[in-house]
Coordinates of C-alpha atoms in Angstrom, one line a residue:
X1 CA 26.9 156.8 -107.0
X2 CA 26.3 159.8 -104.8
X3 CA 25.6 163.2 -106.0
X4 CA 28.5 165.7 -106.6
X5 CA 29.3 168.2 -104.0
X6 CA 27.2 171.4 -104.1
X7 CA 28.6 174.8 -104.8
X8 CA 28.6 175.5 -101.1
X9 CA 31.1 172.7 -100.6
X10 CA 30.3 171.6 -97.1
X11 CA 32.2 168.3 -96.8
X12 CA 32.2 168.5 -93.1
X13 CA 28.5 167.7 -93.0
X14 CA 28.7 164.5 -95.1
X15 CA 28.8 161.0 -93.8
X16 CA 32.3 159.6 -93.3
X17 CA 31.7 156.8 -95.7
X18 CA 30.3 158.9 -98.5
X19 CA 31.8 158.8 -102.0
X20 CA 32.1 162.4 -103.3
X21 CA 32.5 163.4 -107.0
X22 CA 34.4 166.6 -106.9
X23 CA 33.8 169.1 -109.7
X24 CA 35.6 172.1 -108.0
X25 CA 38.4 172.2 -105.5
X26 CA 37.6 172.4 -101.8
X27 CA 39.3 175.2 -100.0
X28 CA 42.3 174.5 -97.9
X29 CA 40.3 175.1 -94.7
X30 CA 37.5 172.8 -95.9
X31 CA 40.0 170.1 -96.6
X32 CA 41.5 170.4 -93.2
X33 CA 38.1 170.3 -91.5
X34 CA 37.2 167.1 -93.3
X35 CA 40.5 165.5 -92.6
X36 CA 40.1 166.5 -88.9
X37 CA 36.6 165.0 -88.7
X38 CA 37.6 161.7 -90.2
X39 CA 40.8 161.4 -88.1
X40 CA 38.8 162.2 -84.9
X41 CA 36.3 159.4 -85.7
X42 CA 39.0 156.8 -86.3
X43 CA 41.1 158.0 -83.3
X44 CA 38.4 156.9 -80.8
X45 CA 39.0 153.3 -81.6
X46 CA 42.8 153.7 -82.0
X47 CA 43.1 155.4 -78.6
X48 CA 41.7 152.3 -76.8
X49 CA 44.8 150.2 -77.4
X50 CA 48.1 150.8 -75.7
X51 CA 51.7 149.5 -75.4
X52 CA 53.6 149.4 -72.1
X53 CA 57.2 150.1 -73.0
X54 CA 60.4 150.6 -71.1
X55 CA 61.6 154.2 -71.0
X56 CA 64.5 153.7 -73.5
X57 CA 62.0 152.5 -76.1
X58 CA 59.4 155.3 -75.5
X59 CA 61.2 158.0 -77.5
X60 CA 59.0 159.2 -80.4
X61 CA 55.9 157.4 -79.0
X62 CA 52.7 159.2 -78.1
X63 CA 51.5 159.1 -74.5
X64 CA 48.2 157.5 -73.8
X65 CA 47.6 159.5 -70.6
X66 CA 49.0 162.5 -68.8
X67 CA 52.4 161.7 -67.2
X68 CA 52.1 163.0 -63.7
X69 CA 54.6 162.6 -60.8
X70 CA 53.2 160.0 -58.4
X71 CA 55.2 161.6 -55.5
X72 CA 57.1 164.8 -54.8
X73 CA 60.7 164.9 -55.7
X74 CA 63.1 165.0 -54.1
X75 CA 61.4 163.1 -51.3
X76 CA 63.8 164.4 -48.7
X77 CA 66.0 167.5 -48.3
X78 CA 69.5 167.0 -49.7
X79 CA 72.7 169.0 -49.5
X80 CA 73.8 171.0 -52.5
X81 CA 77.4 171.7 -51.2
X82 CA 79.9 169.8 -49.1
X83 CA 79.9 171.1 -45.6
X84 CA 78.4 170.6 -42.1
X85 CA 74.7 169.9 -41.3
X86 CA 73.5 171.9 -38.2
X87 CA 70.3 172.8 -36.4
X88 CA 70.1 176.4 -37.5
X89 CA 68.3 177.6 -34.3
X90 CA 71.4 176.6 -32.3
X91 CA 73.5 179.1 -34.2
X92 CA 71.1 182.0 -34.2
X93 CA 73.3 184.2 -32.1
X94 CA 76.6 183.5 -33.8
X95 CA 78.6 186.6 -34.9
X96 CA 82.1 187.7 -35.6
X97 CA 82.5 188.9 -32.0
X98 CA 80.8 185.8 -30.5
X99 CA 81.4 182.8 -32.9
X100 CA 79.6 179.6 -32.1
X101 CA 81.6 176.4 -31.7
X102 CA 80.7 173.0 -33.0
X103 CA 81.8 169.4 -32.6
X104 CA 81.7 167.1 -35.7
X105 CA 80.1 163.9 -34.4
X106 CA 79.7 162.0 -37.7
X107 CA 79.9 162.0 -41.5
X108 CA 77.2 161.2 -44.2
X109 CA 77.6 160.5 -47.9
X110 CA 75.0 160.6 -50.7
X111 CA 72.9 157.5 -50.5
X112 CA 73.4 157.0 -46.7
X113 CA 70.3 156.9 -44.5
X114 CA 70.0 159.8 -42.0
X115 CA 72.0 159.2 -38.9
X116 CA 70.6 160.1 -35.4
X117 CA 72.7 162.3 -33.1
X118 CA 72.2 163.9 -29.7
X119 CA 71.1 167.5 -30.3
X120 CA 72.3 168.9 -27.0
X121 CA 75.0 171.4 -26.2
X122 CA 77.9 169.8 -24.3
X123 CA 80.9 171.7 -22.9
X124 CA 79.7 174.8 -24.9
X125 CA 79.8 172.8 -28.2
X126 CA 76.8 172.1 -30.5
X127 CA 76.8 168.9 -32.5
X128 CA 77.2 168.9 -36.4
X129 CA 77.6 166.3 -39.0
X130 CA 79.9 166.5 -42.0
X131 CA 77.8 165.9 -45.2
X132 CA 78.6 165.6 -48.9
X133 CA 76.7 166.8 -52.0
X134 CA 73.4 164.8 -52.4
X135 CA 73.4 163.4 -48.9
X136 CA 70.3 163.7 -46.7
X137 CA 70.3 165.6 -43.4
X138 CA 70.8 163.9 -40.0
X139 CA 68.0 163.7 -37.4
X140 CA 68.2 164.7 -33.7
X141 CA 67.8 161.7 -31.5
X142 CA 66.7 163.9 -28.6
X143 CA 64.0 166.0 -30.2
X144 CA 63.4 164.2 -33.5
X145 CA 64.0 167.5 -35.3
X146 CA 65.9 167.1 -38.6
X147 CA 69.0 169.2 -39.0
X148 CA 67.9 172.0 -41.3
X149 CA 71.0 174.1 -42.1
X150 CA 74.2 173.5 -44.1
X151 CA 77.5 175.4 -43.5
X152 CA 80.0 175.0 -46.5
X153 CA 83.5 173.9 -45.6
X154 CA 84.9 177.4 -46.4
X155 CA 82.5 179.1 -44.0
X156 CA 83.7 177.0 -41.0
X157 CA 87.1 177.4 -39.4
X158 CA 88.7 174.3 -37.8
X159 CA 90.2 175.4 -34.5
X160 CA 91.4 172.1 -33.2
X161 CA 91.4 168.3 -33.9
X162 CA 92.2 165.5 -31.6
X163 CA 90.8 163.1 -29.1
X164 CA 87.6 165.2 -28.6
X165 CA 87.1 165.3 -32.3
X166 CA 87.1 168.1 -34.8
X167 CA 86.1 171.4 -33.3
X168 CA 84.8 174.2 -35.6
X169 CA 84.1 177.9 -35.2
X170 CA 81.2 179.6 -37.1
X171 CA 80.5 183.3 -37.1
X172 CA 77.6 183.4 -39.6
X173 CA 74.3 181.7 -38.7
X174 CA 73.0 179.7 -41.7
X175 CA 69.5 180.2 -43.3
X176 CA 67.4 177.0 -43.5
X177 CA 67.0 177.5 -47.3
X178 CA 70.7 177.9 -48.1
X179 CA 72.8 175.2 -49.8
X180 CA 69.9 172.7 -49.7
X181 CA 67.6 171.1 -52.2
X182 CA 64.3 171.1 -50.5
X183 CA 61.9 168.1 -50.7
X184 CA 59.2 168.6 -53.4
X185 CA 61.1 171.5 -55.0
X186 CA 61.5 169.7 -58.3
X187 CA 58.1 168.0 -59.0
X188 CA 55.1 168.2 -56.7
X189 CA 52.9 165.2 -56.3
X190 CA 50.6 165.2 -59.4
X191 CA 52.9 167.6 -61.2
X192 CA 52.5 167.4 -65.0
X193 CA 55.5 166.0 -66.9
X194 CA 53.9 165.5 -70.3
X195 CA 50.3 165.9 -71.3
X196 CA 48.2 163.1 -72.9
X197 CA 48.9 162.9 -76.6
X198 CA 52.4 164.3 -76.3
X199 CA 55.4 163.0 -78.2
X200 CA 58.0 161.5 -75.9
X201 CA 61.4 163.1 -76.1
X202 CA 64.6 162.2 -74.1
X203 CA 63.9 165.1 -71.7
X204 CA 60.6 163.6 -70.7
X205 CA 62.3 160.2 -70.0
X206 CA 64.7 162.0 -67.7
X207 CA 61.8 163.6 -65.8
X208 CA 59.7 160.4 -65.7
X209 CA 62.7 158.3 -64.5
X210 CA 63.5 160.9 -61.8
X211 CA 60.1 160.2 -60.1
X212 CA 60.9 156.5 -60.0
X213 CA 59.1 155.3 -63.1
X214 CA 60.6 152.7 -65.4
X215 CA 57.7 152.1 -67.9
X216 CA 55.3 154.2 -69.8
X217 CA 51.9 153.6 -71.4
X218 CA 51.9 154.8 -75.0
X219 CA 49.5 154.5 -77.9
X220 CA 50.1 151.9 -80.6
X221 CA 52.4 153.2 -83.4
X222 CA 50.6 154.5 -86.5
X223 CA 51.6 152.6 -89.5
X224 CA 51.9 154.4 -92.8
X225 CA 52.7 152.8 -96.1
X226 CA 54.2 155.1 -98.8
X227 CA 54.0 154.2 -102.5
X228 CA 55.1 156.1 -105.6
X229 CA 53.5 155.6 -109.0
X230 CA 55.0 156.7 -112.3
X231 CA 56.2 155.1 -115.5
X232 CA 59.1 157.6 -115.4
X233 CA 60.4 156.2 -112.1
X234 CA 62.9 153.4 -111.7
X235 CA 60.5 150.7 -110.5
X236 CA 61.2 148.5 -107.5
X237 CA 58.8 145.8 -108.7
X238 CA 59.8 143.1 -111.2
X239 CA 57.2 142.6 -113.9
X240 CA 57.5 139.6 -116.2
X241 CA 59.0 140.5 -119.6
X242 CA 59.0 144.2 -118.7
X243 CA 62.5 145.1 -117.7
X244 CA 62.8 148.9 -117.9
X245 CA 65.8 150.7 -119.2
X246 CA 67.3 152.7 -116.3
X247 CA 68.8 155.2 -118.7
X248 CA 65.4 157.0 -119.2
X249 CA 64.1 156.5 -115.7
X250 CA 64.5 158.8 -112.7
X251 CA 65.0 157.9 -109.1
X252 CA 62.0 158.2 -106.7
X253 CA 62.7 161.1 -104.3
X254 CA 59.2 161.4 -102.9
X255 CA 58.7 157.9 -101.4
X256 CA 61.8 157.8 -99.2
X257 CA 61.3 161.4 -98.1
X258 CA 57.7 160.9 -97.1
X259 CA 58.4 157.7 -95.2
X260 CA 61.3 159.4 -93.4
X261 CA 59.1 162.4 -92.6
X262 CA 56.5 160.2 -91.0
X263 CA 59.1 158.4 -88.9
X264 CA 60.4 161.8 -87.7
X265 CA 56.9 162.3 -86.3
X266 CA 57.0 159.1 -84.4
X267 CA 54.9 157.0 -86.9
X268 CA 56.1 153.8 -88.5
X269 CA 56.6 154.9 -92.0
X270 CA 57.4 152.2 -94.6
X271 CA 58.5 153.0 -98.2
X272 CA 56.7 150.3 -100.1
X273 CA 58.4 151.0 -103.4
X274 CA 57.8 152.6 -106.8
X275 CA 55.3 151.1 -109.2
X276 CA 54.8 151.7 -113.0
X277 CA 51.6 153.5 -114.0
X278 CA 49.8 150.3 -114.7
X279 CA 46.2 149.8 -113.3
X280 CA 46.5 146.0 -112.8
X281 CA 49.8 146.4 -111.0
X282 CA 48.6 149.2 -108.7
X283 CA 45.3 147.6 -107.9
X284 CA 46.8 144.2 -107.2
X285 CA 49.5 145.7 -105.0
X286 CA 47.1 147.8 -102.9
X287 CA 44.6 144.9 -102.6
X288 CA 47.4 142.7 -101.3
X289 CA 48.4 145.4 -98.8
X290 CA 44.8 145.9 -97.7
X291 CA 44.3 142.2 -97.1
X292 CA 47.2 142.3 -94.6
X293 CA 45.2 144.9 -92.5
X294 CA 48.6 146.3 -91.4
X295 CA 48.6 150.0 -92.3
X296 CA 46.4 152.8 -91.0
X297 CA 47.3 155.2 -93.8
X298 CA 48.5 154.9 -97.3
X299 CA 50.3 157.9 -98.9
X300 CA 50.6 157.6 -102.7
X301 CA 52.5 160.1 -104.9
X302 CA 51.8 160.2 -108.6
X303 CA 51.8 162.5 -111.6
X304 CA 55.1 164.2 -112.1
X305 CA 54.0 165.3 -115.6
X306 CA 50.2 165.8 -115.3
X307 CA 50.0 166.7 -111.7
X308 CA 46.9 164.5 -111.3
X309 CA 46.3 161.3 -109.4
X310 CA 44.4 159.6 -112.2
X311 CA 46.0 156.1 -111.5
X312 CA 45.4 156.5 -107.8
X313 CA 41.7 157.4 -108.3
X314 CA 41.1 154.5 -110.6
X315 CA 42.6 152.2 -108.0
X316 CA 40.4 153.6 -105.3
X317 CA 37.3 153.1 -107.4
X318 CA 38.4 149.5 -108.3
X319 CA 38.9 148.8 -104.6
X320 CA 35.5 150.2 -103.6
X321 CA 37.0 153.2 -101.8
X322 CA 35.2 156.5 -100.9
X323 CA 36.7 159.6 -102.4
X324 CA 36.3 162.6 -100.1
X325 CA 38.0 165.2 -102.2
X326 CA 40.3 165.2 -105.3
X327 CA 41.4 168.8 -105.5
X328 CA 42.4 171.4 -102.9
X329 CA 42.7 175.2 -103.5
X330 CA 46.4 175.3 -102.3
X331 CA 49.6 176.0 -104.1
X332 CA 51.6 173.9 -104.6
X333 CA 49.6 170.7 -104.1
X334 CA 46.3 171.5 -105.8
X335 CA 45.8 168.0 -107.1
X336 CA 45.9 166.4 -103.6
X337 CA 43.2 163.9 -102.9
X338 CA 41.9 162.1 -99.8
X339 CA 39.9 158.8 -99.6
X340 CA 38.8 156.0 -97.4
X341 CA 39.5 152.3 -98.2
X342 CA 38.0 149.1 -97.0
X343 CA 39.9 145.9 -96.1
X344 CA 38.8 143.1 -98.5
X345 CA 37.8 139.8 -96.9
X346 CA 39.5 137.8 -99.7
X347 CA 41.9 139.1 -102.3
X348 CA 40.5 139.2 -105.8
X349 CA 41.8 136.7 -108.3
X350 CA 42.9 134.3 -105.6
X351 CA 46.7 134.3 -105.3
X352 CA 47.4 136.1 -108.6
X353 CA 49.8 138.9 -108.4
X354 CA 51.0 141.3 -111.1
X355 CA 54.3 142.0 -109.4
X356 CA 57.1 140.1 -107.7
X357 CA 57.1 141.0 -104.0
X358 CA 60.6 139.6 -103.3
X359 CA 62.6 141.4 -105.9
X360 CA 66.3 141.7 -105.3
X361 CA 68.3 144.8 -106.0
X362 CA 69.9 144.9 -109.4
X363 CA 71.1 147.5 -111.9
X364 CA 67.6 147.8 -113.2
X365 CA 65.8 148.7 -110.0
X366 CA 66.1 151.5 -107.5
X367 CA 65.5 149.5 -104.3
X368 CA 63.8 146.2 -103.3
X369 CA 60.1 146.4 -102.3
X370 CA 59.2 146.3 -98.7
X371 CA 56.9 143.5 -97.5
X372 CA 55.4 144.3 -94.0
X373 CA 55.7 141.6 -91.4
X374 CA 52.7 140.1 -89.8
X375 CA 51.3 142.1 -86.9
X376 CA 48.0 143.1 -85.2
X377 CA 45.2 143.8 -87.6
X378 CA 44.2 147.4 -88.2
X379 CA 40.9 149.0 -89.2
X380 CA 40.1 150.3 -92.7
X381 CA 42.8 152.7 -93.8
X382 CA 42.7 156.1 -95.5
X383 CA 44.7 157.1 -98.5
X384 CA 46.3 160.4 -99.4
X385 CA 47.1 161.0 -103.0
X386 CA 49.9 163.6 -103.4
X387 CA 51.4 165.3 -106.4
X388 CA 54.5 163.8 -108.0
X389 CA 56.5 167.1 -107.9
X390 CA 58.7 166.8 -104.8
X391 CA 58.1 170.2 -103.3
X392 CA 54.3 170.0 -103.9
X393 CA 54.3 166.5 -102.3
X394 CA 56.2 167.9 -99.3
X395 CA 53.8 170.7 -98.8
X396 CA 50.8 168.3 -98.9
X397 CA 52.5 166.0 -96.5
X398 CA 53.2 168.9 -94.0
X399 CA 49.7 170.5 -94.2
X400 CA 47.3 167.6 -95.0
X401 CA 48.9 164.3 -94.0
X402 CA 50.6 165.6 -90.8
X403 CA 47.5 167.1 -89.3
X404 CA 45.7 163.8 -89.9
X405 CA 48.5 161.8 -88.2
X406 CA 48.6 164.2 -85.2
X407 CA 44.8 164.1 -84.6
X408 CA 44.6 160.3 -85.3
X409 CA 47.2 159.7 -82.6
X410 CA 45.8 162.3 -80.1
X411 CA 48.7 164.8 -80.4
X412 CA 47.8 168.5 -79.8
X413 CA 47.4 170.7 -82.8
X414 CA 50.6 172.5 -83.9
X415 CA 51.0 176.2 -83.3
X416 CA 52.6 178.5 -85.9
X417 CA 55.0 181.3 -85.2
X418 CA 55.4 184.8 -86.6
X419 CA 58.4 186.1 -88.4
X420 CA 59.3 189.2 -90.5
X421 CA 59.9 188.7 -94.2
X422 CA 63.5 189.5 -95.2
X423 CA 64.7 189.6 -98.8
X424 CA 67.7 187.4 -99.4
X425 CA 70.9 189.0 -100.9
X426 CA 70.3 187.1 -104.1
X427 CA 66.7 188.4 -104.3
X428 CA 67.9 192.0 -103.6
X429 CA 70.6 191.8 -106.3
X430 CA 68.1 190.4 -108.8
X431 CA 65.6 193.1 -108.1
X432 CA 68.1 195.9 -108.2
X433 CA 69.4 194.6 -111.6
X434 CA 65.8 194.8 -112.9
X435 CA 65.3 198.2 -111.4
X436 CA 62.6 197.0 -109.0
X437 CA 61.9 198.8 -105.8
X438 CA 62.6 196.6 -102.8
X439 CA 60.1 197.8 -100.1
X440 CA 57.0 197.9 -102.3
X441 CA 57.3 194.7 -104.2
X442 CA 55.9 191.5 -102.8
X443 CA 58.3 188.8 -101.7
X444 CA 55.5 186.3 -101.6
X445 CA 52.4 186.8 -103.7
X446 CA 49.0 185.9 -102.2
X447 CA 45.9 184.7 -104.1
X448 CA 42.2 185.3 -103.9
X449 CA 41.5 181.6 -104.6
X450 CA 44.4 179.6 -103.1
X451 CA 46.4 179.2 -99.9
X452 CA 50.0 179.7 -100.8
X453 CA 52.9 177.8 -99.2
X454 CA 56.6 178.6 -99.8
X455 CA 59.7 177.1 -98.2
X456 CA 62.2 179.5 -96.6
X457 CA 64.8 179.9 -93.9
X458 CA 63.8 181.2 -90.5
X459 CA 66.5 182.6 -88.2
X460 CA 67.0 184.9 -85.3
X461 CA 68.1 188.4 -85.9
X462 CA 68.9 191.6 -83.9
X463 CA 65.4 192.8 -84.9
X464 CA 63.7 189.5 -83.9
X465 CA 62.8 186.4 -85.9
X466 CA 63.1 186.8 -89.6
X467 CA 62.3 184.5 -92.5
X468 CA 64.0 184.6 -95.9
X469 CA 62.3 183.3 -99.0
X470 CA 64.4 182.7 -102.1
X471 CA 63.5 183.3 -105.8
X472 CA 63.7 179.6 -106.9
X473 CA 60.2 178.2 -106.5
X474 CA 60.5 175.3 -108.9
X475 CA 58.4 172.5 -107.3
X476 CA 60.6 169.8 -108.9
X477 CA 64.0 171.0 -107.5
X478 CA 65.2 169.5 -104.3
X479 CA 68.4 171.6 -103.7
X480 CA 66.6 174.8 -102.5
X481 CA 64.3 172.7 -100.3
X482 CA 67.3 171.0 -98.7
X483 CA 68.7 174.3 -97.4
X484 CA 65.3 175.5 -96.1
X485 CA 64.0 174.9 -92.5
X486 CA 60.4 176.2 -92.6
X487 CA 57.2 176.8 -94.5
X488 CA 55.6 180.2 -95.0
X489 CA 51.8 180.2 -95.3
X490 CA 49.9 183.0 -97.0
X491 CA 46.1 182.3 -96.4
X492 CA 43.6 182.5 -99.2
X493 CA 42.4 186.1 -99.8
X494 CA 45.6 187.8 -98.6
X495 CA 47.6 190.0 -101.0
X496 CA 50.9 188.6 -99.9
X497 CA 53.9 189.8 -97.9
X498 CA 56.6 192.4 -98.8
X499 CA 59.9 193.0 -97.2
X500 CA 59.4 193.5 -93.5
X501 CA 55.9 192.1 -93.5
X502 CA 54.8 189.7 -90.8
X503 CA 54.2 186.1 -92.0
X504 CA 52.9 182.9 -90.5
X505 CA 55.7 180.3 -90.3
X506 CA 55.8 176.6 -89.6
X507 CA 59.3 175.1 -88.9
X508 CA 60.2 171.9 -90.7
X509 CA 61.0 170.0 -87.5
X510 CA 58.4 167.8 -85.9
X511 CA 57.6 167.7 -82.2
X512 CA 60.0 164.7 -81.9
X513 CA 62.9 167.0 -83.0

């Protein structure tokens, strides 16, 4: 057993495999630095593998390399209006008093190869070609010069048609840049479409396909197993002779939410189920999952009542894991923990299992457990232990788990935005009823010891971007959280924010959104 962390708490200097006995919480910034260091070390090996996928299957995946255009687009000039292609120098002297006359010698549609025409004046008539939107420009057979101007139909007057063809009259000389999409005006050769580590969205597929690409090299998908522990939960695992009464059990909100949030980021999040707070069951289940070497990360929520991850910590010790921290100075989410696990060579107790992995849905159980399919083996995973209170769990997922996932997969670090604090009508009414002064009182209180996180609603306003933070801060209530769209962060040591103050805001949506 290694020595406890010193009062200076410098986890970033410790060996990645070290087991740490925490006696005091690490600060939020210390936790993030440690998470970043471990993620960076594991990301080096993860980044070596790649998948080559078709474009329609690349949405939500992380690019392995920069996506750069292999050639300029468009590769040739194209018409942006229907009209007549001309050599602009032929019409340089055209005016209302001395209009130029043209003979239509051909027609081109989008997708047609450029036709060659004689670029010589005949009987006082210059040649032109009728073209449609998207068609290339014709080429002069005589000089090899490409026709470089386009005259819209409405700017040319037909003066006669017949055996000698359609004859036009033009009084305004065209500019070479008018009504034309110039080659290379969209993407230059080597132009950046999406940087390495970016999350692919449909807009990137449009751009990548426009330069002629049909496949993309992406990183392997991160696999995350989400597990909930609690005797108060409706379990998803059948235990012999222990059929719980659903009347006194609650549904697991954390597990499905966390798995869905990971999938929103582009990871492969699996909800593995809800387990009772039983050491044999939890250890056996995790040992079985470790033996499959399928997941890169485990996220475990536990402790609706106590707020601690006691069962999770016991399981980590039983599995020979390394605990990096078990408390973080943040609110909510102070009991969050982070550890590294090792994949066992052979499951303990042979094939003995303390749960039934193929349970079917019934009135006793919330949902059947998920058993991962066989796949490529992964390295030793890490585990995040999150509080059981839903809002605390969501805060830890957003500010502890998400940064690990982003750095592990090579995605760039997220940037915050600034917004002015605005008191909601409900908050204003409550304060006025209590005789409180609105401008002076804090809407969000800060702390000398903790980083504070509150969910709110960010929106645009005549005065700029504002964020509203409601009064209801119960970490177990899902209804206020369901109407929110952002997190407000008050760093440790800050007093807080009053009405009109500028706060740091992180939107709920992931890069994939």
